[in-house]
XYZ file of C-alpha atoms in Angstrom:
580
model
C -103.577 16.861 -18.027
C -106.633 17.244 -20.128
C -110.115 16.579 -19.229
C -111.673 13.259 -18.742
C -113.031 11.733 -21.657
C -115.991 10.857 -19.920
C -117.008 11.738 -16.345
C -116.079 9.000 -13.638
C -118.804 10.092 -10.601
C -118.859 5.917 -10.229
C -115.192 5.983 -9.933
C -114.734 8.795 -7.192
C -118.108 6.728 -5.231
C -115.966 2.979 -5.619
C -113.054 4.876 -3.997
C -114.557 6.484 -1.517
C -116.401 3.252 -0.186
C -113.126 0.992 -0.492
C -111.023 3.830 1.654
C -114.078 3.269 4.542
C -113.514 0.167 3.931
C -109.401 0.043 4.580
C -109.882 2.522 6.859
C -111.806 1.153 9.048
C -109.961 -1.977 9.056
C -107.210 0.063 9.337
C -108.784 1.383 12.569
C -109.624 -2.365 14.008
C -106.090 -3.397 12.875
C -104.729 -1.078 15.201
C -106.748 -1.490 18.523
C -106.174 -5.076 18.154
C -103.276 -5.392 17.671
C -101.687 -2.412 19.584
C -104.636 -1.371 22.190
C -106.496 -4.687 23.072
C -105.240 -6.639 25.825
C -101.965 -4.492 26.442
C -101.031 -4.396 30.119
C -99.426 -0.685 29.376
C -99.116 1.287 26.245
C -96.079 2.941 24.539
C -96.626 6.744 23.736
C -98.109 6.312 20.069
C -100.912 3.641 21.298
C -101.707 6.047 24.000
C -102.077 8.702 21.484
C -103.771 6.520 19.142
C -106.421 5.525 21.822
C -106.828 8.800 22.826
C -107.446 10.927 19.739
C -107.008 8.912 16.738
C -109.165 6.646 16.668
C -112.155 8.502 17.104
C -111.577 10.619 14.533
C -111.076 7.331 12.457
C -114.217 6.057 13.272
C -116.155 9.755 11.988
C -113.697 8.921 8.949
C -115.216 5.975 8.105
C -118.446 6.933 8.870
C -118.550 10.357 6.470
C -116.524 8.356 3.638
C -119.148 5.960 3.258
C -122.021 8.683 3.267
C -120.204 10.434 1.000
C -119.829 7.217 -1.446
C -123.497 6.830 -1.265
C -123.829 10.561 -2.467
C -121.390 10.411 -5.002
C -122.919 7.492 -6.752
C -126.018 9.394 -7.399
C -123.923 11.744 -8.999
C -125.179 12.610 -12.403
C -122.378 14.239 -14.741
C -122.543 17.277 -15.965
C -123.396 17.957 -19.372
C -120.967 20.405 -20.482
C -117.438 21.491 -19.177
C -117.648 24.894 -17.427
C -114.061 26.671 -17.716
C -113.282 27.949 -14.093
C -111.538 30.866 -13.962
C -109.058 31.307 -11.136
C -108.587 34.764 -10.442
C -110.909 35.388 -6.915
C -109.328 31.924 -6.165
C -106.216 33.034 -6.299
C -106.281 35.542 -3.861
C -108.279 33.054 -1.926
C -105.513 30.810 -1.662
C -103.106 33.188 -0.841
C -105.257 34.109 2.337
C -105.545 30.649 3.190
C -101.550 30.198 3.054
C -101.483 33.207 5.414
C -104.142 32.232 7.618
C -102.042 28.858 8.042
C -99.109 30.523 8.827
C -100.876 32.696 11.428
C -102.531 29.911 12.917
C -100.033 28.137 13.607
C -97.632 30.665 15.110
C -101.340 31.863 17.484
C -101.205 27.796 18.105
C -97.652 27.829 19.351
C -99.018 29.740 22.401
C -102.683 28.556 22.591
C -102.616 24.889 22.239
C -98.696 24.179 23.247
C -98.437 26.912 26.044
C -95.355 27.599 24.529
C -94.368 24.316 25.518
C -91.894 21.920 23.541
C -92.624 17.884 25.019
C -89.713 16.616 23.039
C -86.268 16.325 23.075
C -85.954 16.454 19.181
C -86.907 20.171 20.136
C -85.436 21.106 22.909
C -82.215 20.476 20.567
C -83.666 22.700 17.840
C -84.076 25.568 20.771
C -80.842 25.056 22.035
C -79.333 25.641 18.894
C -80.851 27.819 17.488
C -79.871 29.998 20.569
C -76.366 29.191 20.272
C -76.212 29.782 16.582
C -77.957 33.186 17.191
C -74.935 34.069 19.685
C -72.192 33.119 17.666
C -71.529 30.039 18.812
C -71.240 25.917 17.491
C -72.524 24.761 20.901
C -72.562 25.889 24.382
C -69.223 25.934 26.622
C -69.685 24.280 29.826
C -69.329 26.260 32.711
C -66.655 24.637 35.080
C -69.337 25.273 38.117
C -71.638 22.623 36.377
C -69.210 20.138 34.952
C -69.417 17.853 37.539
C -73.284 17.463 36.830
C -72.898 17.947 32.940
C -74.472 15.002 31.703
C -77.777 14.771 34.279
C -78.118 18.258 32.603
C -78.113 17.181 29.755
C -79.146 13.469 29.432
C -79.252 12.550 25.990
C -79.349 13.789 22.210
C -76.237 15.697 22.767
C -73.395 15.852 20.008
C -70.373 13.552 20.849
C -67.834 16.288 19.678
C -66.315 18.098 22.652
C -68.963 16.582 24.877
C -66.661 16.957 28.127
C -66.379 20.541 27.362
C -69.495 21.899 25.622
C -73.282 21.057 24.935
C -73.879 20.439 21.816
C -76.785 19.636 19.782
C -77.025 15.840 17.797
C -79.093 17.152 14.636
C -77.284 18.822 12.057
C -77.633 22.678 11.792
C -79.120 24.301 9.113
C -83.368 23.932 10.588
C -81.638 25.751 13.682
C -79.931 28.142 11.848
C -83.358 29.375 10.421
C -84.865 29.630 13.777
C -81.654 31.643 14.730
C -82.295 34.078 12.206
C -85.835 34.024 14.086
C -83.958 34.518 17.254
C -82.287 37.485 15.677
C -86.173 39.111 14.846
C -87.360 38.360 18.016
C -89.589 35.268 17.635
C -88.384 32.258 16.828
C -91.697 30.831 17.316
C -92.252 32.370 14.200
C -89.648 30.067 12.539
C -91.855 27.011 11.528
C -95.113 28.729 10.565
C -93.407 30.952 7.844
C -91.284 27.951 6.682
C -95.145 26.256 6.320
C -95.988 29.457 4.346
C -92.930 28.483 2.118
C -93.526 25.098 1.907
C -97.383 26.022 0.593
C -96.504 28.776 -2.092
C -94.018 26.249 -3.628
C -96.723 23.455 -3.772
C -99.200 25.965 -5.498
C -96.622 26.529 -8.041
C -96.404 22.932 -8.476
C -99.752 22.323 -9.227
C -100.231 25.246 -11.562
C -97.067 23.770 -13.333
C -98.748 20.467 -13.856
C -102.634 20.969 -14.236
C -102.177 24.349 -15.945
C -105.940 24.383 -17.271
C -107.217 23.094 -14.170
C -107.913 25.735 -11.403
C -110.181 23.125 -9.658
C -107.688 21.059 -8.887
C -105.233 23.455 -7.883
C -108.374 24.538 -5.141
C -108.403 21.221 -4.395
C -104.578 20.563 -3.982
C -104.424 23.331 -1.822
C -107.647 22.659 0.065
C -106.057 19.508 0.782
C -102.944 20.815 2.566
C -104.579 24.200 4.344
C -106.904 21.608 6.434
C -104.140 19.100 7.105
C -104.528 19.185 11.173
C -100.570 17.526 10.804
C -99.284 20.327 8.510
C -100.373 23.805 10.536
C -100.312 21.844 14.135
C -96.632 20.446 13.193
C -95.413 24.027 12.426
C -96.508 24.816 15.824
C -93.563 23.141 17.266
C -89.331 23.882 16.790
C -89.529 20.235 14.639
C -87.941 20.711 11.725
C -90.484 18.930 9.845
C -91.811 22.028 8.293
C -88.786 22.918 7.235
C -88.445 19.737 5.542
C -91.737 19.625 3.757
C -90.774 23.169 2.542
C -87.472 22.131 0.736
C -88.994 19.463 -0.468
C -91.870 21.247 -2.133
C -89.631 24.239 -3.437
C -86.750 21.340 -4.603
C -89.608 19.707 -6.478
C -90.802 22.962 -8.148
C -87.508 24.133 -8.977
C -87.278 20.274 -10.676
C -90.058 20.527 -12.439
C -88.720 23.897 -14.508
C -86.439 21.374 -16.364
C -83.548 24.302 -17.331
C -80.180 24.401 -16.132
C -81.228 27.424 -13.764
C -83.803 25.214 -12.195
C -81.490 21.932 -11.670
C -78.508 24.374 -10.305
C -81.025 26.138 -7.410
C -82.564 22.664 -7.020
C -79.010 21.510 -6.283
C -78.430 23.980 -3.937
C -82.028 23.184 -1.746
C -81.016 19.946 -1.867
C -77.735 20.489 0.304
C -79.712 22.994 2.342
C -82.764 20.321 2.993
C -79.391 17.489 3.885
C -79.003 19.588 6.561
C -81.942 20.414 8.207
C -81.642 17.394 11.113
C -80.562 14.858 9.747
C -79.219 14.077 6.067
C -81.669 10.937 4.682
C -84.630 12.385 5.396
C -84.767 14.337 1.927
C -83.007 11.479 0.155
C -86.194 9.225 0.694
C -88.298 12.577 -0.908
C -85.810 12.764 -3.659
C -84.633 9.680 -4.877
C -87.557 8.256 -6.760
C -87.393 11.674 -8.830
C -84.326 10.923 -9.854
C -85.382 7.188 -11.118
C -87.587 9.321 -12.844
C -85.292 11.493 -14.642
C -83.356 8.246 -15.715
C -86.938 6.546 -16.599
C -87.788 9.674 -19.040
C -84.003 9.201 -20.935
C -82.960 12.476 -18.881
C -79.459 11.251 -18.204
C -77.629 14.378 -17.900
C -80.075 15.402 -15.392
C -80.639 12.379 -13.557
C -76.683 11.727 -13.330
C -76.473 15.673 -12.035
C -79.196 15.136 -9.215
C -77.712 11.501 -8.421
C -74.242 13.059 -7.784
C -75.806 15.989 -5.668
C -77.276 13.504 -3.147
C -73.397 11.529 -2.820
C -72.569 15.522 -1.942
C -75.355 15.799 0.525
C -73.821 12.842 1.945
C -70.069 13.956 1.848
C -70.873 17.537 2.875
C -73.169 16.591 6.566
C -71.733 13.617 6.808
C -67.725 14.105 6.442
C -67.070 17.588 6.116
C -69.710 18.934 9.100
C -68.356 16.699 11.644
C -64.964 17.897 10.625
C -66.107 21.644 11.463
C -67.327 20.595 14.918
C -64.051 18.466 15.780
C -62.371 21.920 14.809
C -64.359 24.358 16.908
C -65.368 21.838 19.523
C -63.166 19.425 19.844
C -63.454 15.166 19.561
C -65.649 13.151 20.910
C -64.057 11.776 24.650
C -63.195 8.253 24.484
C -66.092 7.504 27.031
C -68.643 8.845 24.751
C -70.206 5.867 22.640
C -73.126 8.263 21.421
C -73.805 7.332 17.557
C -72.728 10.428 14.895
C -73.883 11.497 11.466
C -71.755 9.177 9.581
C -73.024 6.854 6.922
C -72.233 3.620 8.475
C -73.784 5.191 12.231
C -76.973 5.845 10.425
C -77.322 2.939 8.445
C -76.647 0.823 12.136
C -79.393 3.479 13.516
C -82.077 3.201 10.944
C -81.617 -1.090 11.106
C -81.377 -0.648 14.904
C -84.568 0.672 14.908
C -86.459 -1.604 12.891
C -88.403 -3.131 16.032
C -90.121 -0.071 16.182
C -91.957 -0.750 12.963
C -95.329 0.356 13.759
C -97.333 0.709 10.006
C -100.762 0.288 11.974
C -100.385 3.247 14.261
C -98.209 5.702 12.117
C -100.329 5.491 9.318
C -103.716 5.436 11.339
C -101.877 8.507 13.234
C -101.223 10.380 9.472
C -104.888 10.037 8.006
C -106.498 11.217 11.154
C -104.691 14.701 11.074
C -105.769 15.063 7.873
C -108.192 15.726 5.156
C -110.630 12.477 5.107
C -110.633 12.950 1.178
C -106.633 13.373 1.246
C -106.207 9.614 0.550
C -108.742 8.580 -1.705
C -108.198 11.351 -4.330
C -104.569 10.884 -4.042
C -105.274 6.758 -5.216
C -107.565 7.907 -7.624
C -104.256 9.770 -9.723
C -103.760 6.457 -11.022
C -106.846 6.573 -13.055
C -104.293 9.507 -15.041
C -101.709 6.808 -16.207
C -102.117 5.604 -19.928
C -100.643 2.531 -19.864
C -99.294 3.168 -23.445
C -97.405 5.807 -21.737
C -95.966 4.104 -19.096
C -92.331 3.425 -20.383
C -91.976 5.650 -23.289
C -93.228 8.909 -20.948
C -93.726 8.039 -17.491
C -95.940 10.393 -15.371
C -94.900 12.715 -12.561
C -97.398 10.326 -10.596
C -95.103 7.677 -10.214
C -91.876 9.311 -8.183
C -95.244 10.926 -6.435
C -96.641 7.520 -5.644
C -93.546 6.181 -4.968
C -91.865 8.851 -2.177
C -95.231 8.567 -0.718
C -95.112 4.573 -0.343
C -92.097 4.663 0.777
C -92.683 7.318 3.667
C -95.926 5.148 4.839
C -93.683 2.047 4.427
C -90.819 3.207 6.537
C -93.112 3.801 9.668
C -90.855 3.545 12.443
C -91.474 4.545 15.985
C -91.689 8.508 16.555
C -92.055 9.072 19.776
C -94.311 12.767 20.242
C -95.586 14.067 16.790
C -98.965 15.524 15.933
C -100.306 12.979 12.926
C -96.835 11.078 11.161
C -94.043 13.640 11.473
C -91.917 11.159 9.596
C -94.332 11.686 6.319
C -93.915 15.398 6.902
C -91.746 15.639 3.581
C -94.002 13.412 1.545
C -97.806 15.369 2.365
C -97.125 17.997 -0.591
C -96.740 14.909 -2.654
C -100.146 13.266 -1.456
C -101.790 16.964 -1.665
C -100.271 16.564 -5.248
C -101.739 13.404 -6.251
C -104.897 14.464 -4.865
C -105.379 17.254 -7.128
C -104.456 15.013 -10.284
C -106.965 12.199 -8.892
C -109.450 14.905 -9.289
C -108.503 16.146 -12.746
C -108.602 12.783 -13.520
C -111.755 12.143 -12.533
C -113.835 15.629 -12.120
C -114.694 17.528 -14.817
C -113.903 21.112 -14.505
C -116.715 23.434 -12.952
C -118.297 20.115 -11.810
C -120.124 21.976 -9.263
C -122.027 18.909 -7.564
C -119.092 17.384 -6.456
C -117.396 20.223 -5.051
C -119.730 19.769 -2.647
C -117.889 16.830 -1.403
C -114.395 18.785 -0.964
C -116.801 21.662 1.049
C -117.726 18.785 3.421
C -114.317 17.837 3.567
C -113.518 21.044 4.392
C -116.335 21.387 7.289
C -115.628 17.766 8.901
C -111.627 18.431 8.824
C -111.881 21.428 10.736
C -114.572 19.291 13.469
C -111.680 16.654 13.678
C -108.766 19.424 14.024
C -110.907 21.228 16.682
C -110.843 18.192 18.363
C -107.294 17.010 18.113
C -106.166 20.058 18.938
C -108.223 21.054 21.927
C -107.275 17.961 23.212
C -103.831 17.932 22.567
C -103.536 21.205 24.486
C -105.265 19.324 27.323
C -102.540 16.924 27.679
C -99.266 19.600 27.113
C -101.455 22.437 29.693
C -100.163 19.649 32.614
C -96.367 19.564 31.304
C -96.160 23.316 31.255
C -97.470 23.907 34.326
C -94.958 21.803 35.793
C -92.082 23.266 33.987
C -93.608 26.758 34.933
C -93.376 25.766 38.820
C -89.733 24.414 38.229
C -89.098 27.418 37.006
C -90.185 29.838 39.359
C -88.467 27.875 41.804
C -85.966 29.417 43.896
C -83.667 27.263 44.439
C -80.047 26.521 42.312
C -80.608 23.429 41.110
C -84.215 21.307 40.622
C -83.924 17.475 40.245
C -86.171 15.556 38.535
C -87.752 12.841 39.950
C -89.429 11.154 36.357
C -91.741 8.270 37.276
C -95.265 8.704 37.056
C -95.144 10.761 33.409
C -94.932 9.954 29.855
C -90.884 11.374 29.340
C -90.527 13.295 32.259
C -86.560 13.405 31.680
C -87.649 16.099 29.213
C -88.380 18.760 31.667
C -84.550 19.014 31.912
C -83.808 21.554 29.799
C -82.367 25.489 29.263
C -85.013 28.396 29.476
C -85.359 29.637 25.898
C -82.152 27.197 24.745
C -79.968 28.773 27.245
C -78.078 27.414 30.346
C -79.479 29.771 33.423
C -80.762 29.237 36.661
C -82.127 27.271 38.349
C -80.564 24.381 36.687
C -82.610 21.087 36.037
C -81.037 17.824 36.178
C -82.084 14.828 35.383
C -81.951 12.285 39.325
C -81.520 9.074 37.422
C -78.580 10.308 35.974
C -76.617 11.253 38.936
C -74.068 9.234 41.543
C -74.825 9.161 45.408
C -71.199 11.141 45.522
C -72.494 13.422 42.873
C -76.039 14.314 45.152
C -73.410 15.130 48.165
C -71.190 17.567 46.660
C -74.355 18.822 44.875
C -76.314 19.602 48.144
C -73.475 20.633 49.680
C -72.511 23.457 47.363
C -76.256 24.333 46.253
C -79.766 25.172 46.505
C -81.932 22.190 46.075
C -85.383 21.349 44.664
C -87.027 18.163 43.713
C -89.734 17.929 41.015
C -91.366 14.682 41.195
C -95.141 13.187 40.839
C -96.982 15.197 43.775
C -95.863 17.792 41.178
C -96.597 16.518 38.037
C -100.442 15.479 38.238
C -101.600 17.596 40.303
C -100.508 19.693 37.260
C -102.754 17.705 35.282
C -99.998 15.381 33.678
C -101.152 11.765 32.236
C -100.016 9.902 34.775
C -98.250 6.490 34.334
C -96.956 3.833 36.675
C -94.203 5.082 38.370
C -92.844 1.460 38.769
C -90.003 0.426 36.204
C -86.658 -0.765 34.943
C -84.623 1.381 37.026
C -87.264 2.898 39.097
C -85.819 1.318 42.530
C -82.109 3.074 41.931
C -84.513 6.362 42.014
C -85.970 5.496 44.839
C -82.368 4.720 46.692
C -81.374 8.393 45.729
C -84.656 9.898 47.057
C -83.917 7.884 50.612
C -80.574 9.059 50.700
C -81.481 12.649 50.155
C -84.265 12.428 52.357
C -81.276 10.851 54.917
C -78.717 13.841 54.398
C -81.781 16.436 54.634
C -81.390 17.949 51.151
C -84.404 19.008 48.164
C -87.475 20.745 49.093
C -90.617 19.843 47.183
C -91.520 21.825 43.836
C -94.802 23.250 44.370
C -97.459 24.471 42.007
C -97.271 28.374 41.296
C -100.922 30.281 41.459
């Protein structure tokens, strides 16, 4: 991209204001429509009340400071070449400083702890991968109790014999090979570290003369709270965002080497959880091929994605019937099929929450993240458009479509499902600069150092108090687990997901068992007290602990209460205490 004809200081100002502007009715948007009023609050307005929306507020505030500055800007008269050698070795240190962080912030701000049950699947199996193994056999002493140990997100294939995880395999797989090392915490962070090298090489592919705005592409994704606080967790969302990146870089050579290794990522990245996610990163590159006249290319890349489909769709399910056997006629849990996802995606289409998810993905990250990336549309020549269209376009687009497609997430740290498409904002961020910036524009680096400064306030913040709300759910799993007794049921009113306190130590069945008390028959609790050791976790655990507490009152909550009677009645389940 070569310089701007002319300085645009006024340009980068106007942004800046109109993004306080959405912003902060973005903010208002969401508290009243989501916050205001509500008699009780699903987990993402909690979050959003709780961290988000202060940090929008500071958002809006610095933006439209920094609008004010900017439009006193006075251009530079002369374009300073910036050479990028000491920067380069900055950059790698920043990569590897992420990567640290986040694996120190595995233990520091999650305790270690994993609040989902998207990753307690990831732990389980990746620790039956690293054995050997396509799932977990059930032991015949815990059949009887199989599913109120484990409740949901279990594979339908050989479900009345084995535990099996939902997602496909090849995210666990990598943490196996963690397993293997000995840290599988480890997993995520260095997948981050990929993900970051192959956006770097990226940028230097498209703004070759422009070491500014690769400083300022990569700026924008080593203070992205989301990126470093996600890869603190067994998600797979890092791995995603780092197949996407190195898929896009190996795109972007444009040789048949390139397109053949791209191919390749592309089946890997299918099978990470589940199989669309890198088909929404994807596709609008491939419009793009077609767009630019590169049918050969575009046709090669278009039949790679019907393989992705084929491959996790038809062929993996066919491995599991194999080694695991069918699904039991009793099981009505949905597969990875293309008609079961399609149903699942539509299903969920009442959790369309744009307000929150989005409000959730600019907090945890760079204030400037958003604006710059809008500003890459100053780069398109509109004589351009059809006979050569930009790389900004499939950019703009993957990114729309992520923010459009903003379904309910349950737990995730900013908008895991735009994991995939950050690189891409990061991306159009640094072109909205070279569009904009002149090179060695010194004054308005200064905004990207302030950036800088106020992005790591708000991730001190989010994170601090993030690890304030996990510190009471590992606690509680700590006391469970120090417990004595054979089996610990789990009494779950009064918490945000308490069900997901049932789970293995480390991904692996051991003792004492936790089960899940909602899921279990009266007939079930009698043989289970009479042939075990019983504990019972329930709220005079949890806050003391110092877990959020919720009202313990629900659909279903009185059939709880029934089972704690009659094992009160038949004498059976001491109380889980807290451990020193």
């Amino acid at each position: 991209m070569p310089e701007p004809s002319r300085p645009r200081p006024r340009v980068l100002a106007a942004a800046l204001g109109l993004f306080a502007l959405l912003i902060g009715l973005l903010d208002y948007s969401a508290w009243a429509w989501h916050i205001q009023g509500a008699h009780g609050r699903g987990l993402t307005s909690y979050f959003f009340a709780r961290q988000d929306m202060w940090v929008l507020d500071g958002t809006v505030a610095a933006l439209a400071v920094m609008a004010w500055w900017a439009s006193r800007l006075t251009p530079p008269r002369q374009v300073t070449r910036v050479r990028g050698d000491g920067q380069n070795i900055l950059i790698l240190i920043g990569i590897l400083a992420g990567v640290l962080a986040a694996r120190i912030g595995r233990d520091l701000v999650f305790h270690g702890y994993s609040p989902s049950r998207d990753e307690l699947m990831v732990e389980m199996a990746g620790a039956y991968l690293a054995d050997g193994h396509l799932g977990w056999a059930i032991p015949s002493e815990w059949l009887p109790w199989q599913r109120a140990i484990m409740p949901e997100f279990y594979s339908p294939y050989g479900a009345d014999t084995h535990w099996t995880a939902i997602y496909l395999p090849i995210h666990a797989a990598i943490r196996a090979l963690f397993v293997r090392l000995g840290d599988p915490s480890f997993a995520s962070p260095v997948m981050l570290g990929i993900g970051l090298l192959a956006l770097w090489q990226i940028v230097r592919r498209l703004l070759p003369d422009r070491p500014d705005a690769h400083a300022v592409t990569m700026v924008m994704a080593l203070t992205s709270t989301q990126l470093v606080a996600m890869a603190m967790t067994p998600y797979a969302m890092s791995s995603h965002f780092a197949l996407d990146m190195v898929w896009l870089a190996l795109l972007l050579r444009g040789d048949k080497l390139g397109h053949g290794l791209a191919a390749i990522v592309a089946l890997l990245a299918a099978g990470l959880h589940q199989w669309h996610f890198p088909l929404i990163f994807m596709a609008p590159f491939i419009l793009w091929l077609f767009a630019r006249r590169q049918w050969q290319a575009g046709l090669f890349h278009a039949l790679v994605c019907v393989a992705m489909m084929v491959v996790w769709a038809r062929f993996w399910p066919m491995i599991l019937i194999h080694e695991v056997g069918t699904p039991p006629p009793s099981d009505i849990h949905r597969t990875n099929g293309i008609l079961d996802k399609i149903e699942s995606l539509f299903g969920r289409l009442d959790g369309w929450q744009p307000l929150l998810n989005n409000a959730r993905l600019i907090a945890w990250n760079n204030l400037l993240l958003l604006p710059l990336a809008a500003l890459s549309l100053a780069a398109i020549r509109l004589r351009d458009l059809f006979r050569d269209p930009p790389v900004i376009l499939p950019l703009s687009l993957a990114v729309g479509i992520g923010m459009g497609l903003s379904l309910y997430q349950g737990y995730g740290w900013g908008f895991r499902y735009m994991h995939g498409q950050i690189g891409a904002l990061c991306l159009l961020a640094g072109l909205g600069w070279a569009a904009t910036v002149r090179s060695g524009d010194r004054k308005s680096w200064r905004l990207i150092t302030a950036s800088v400064l106020l992005s790591l306030v708000a991730a001190g913040w989010l994170l601090t108090d993030t690890q304030s709300y996990l510190r009471g759910y590992a606690r509680s799993l700590a006391a469970i687990r120090a417990s004595k007794a054979d089996v610990v049921l789990v009494d779950i009113r009064g918490g945000f997901y308490m069900s997901d306190l049932v789970r293995f130590e480390d991904g692996k069945p051991g003792r004492p068992m936790i089960m899940a008390l909602q899921m279990l028959r009266m007939k079930q609790l009698d043989s289970l007290c009479a042939s075990k050791r019983v504990a019972i976790a329930d709220r005079t655990l949890f806050w003391p602990a110092g877990v959020h507490r919720v009202a313990p009152v629900f659909r279903g909550s009185d059939y709880i209460e029934a089972q704690r009677a009659h094992l009160a009645a038949i004498g059976c389940g001491v109380p889980v205490t807290l451990t020193p």
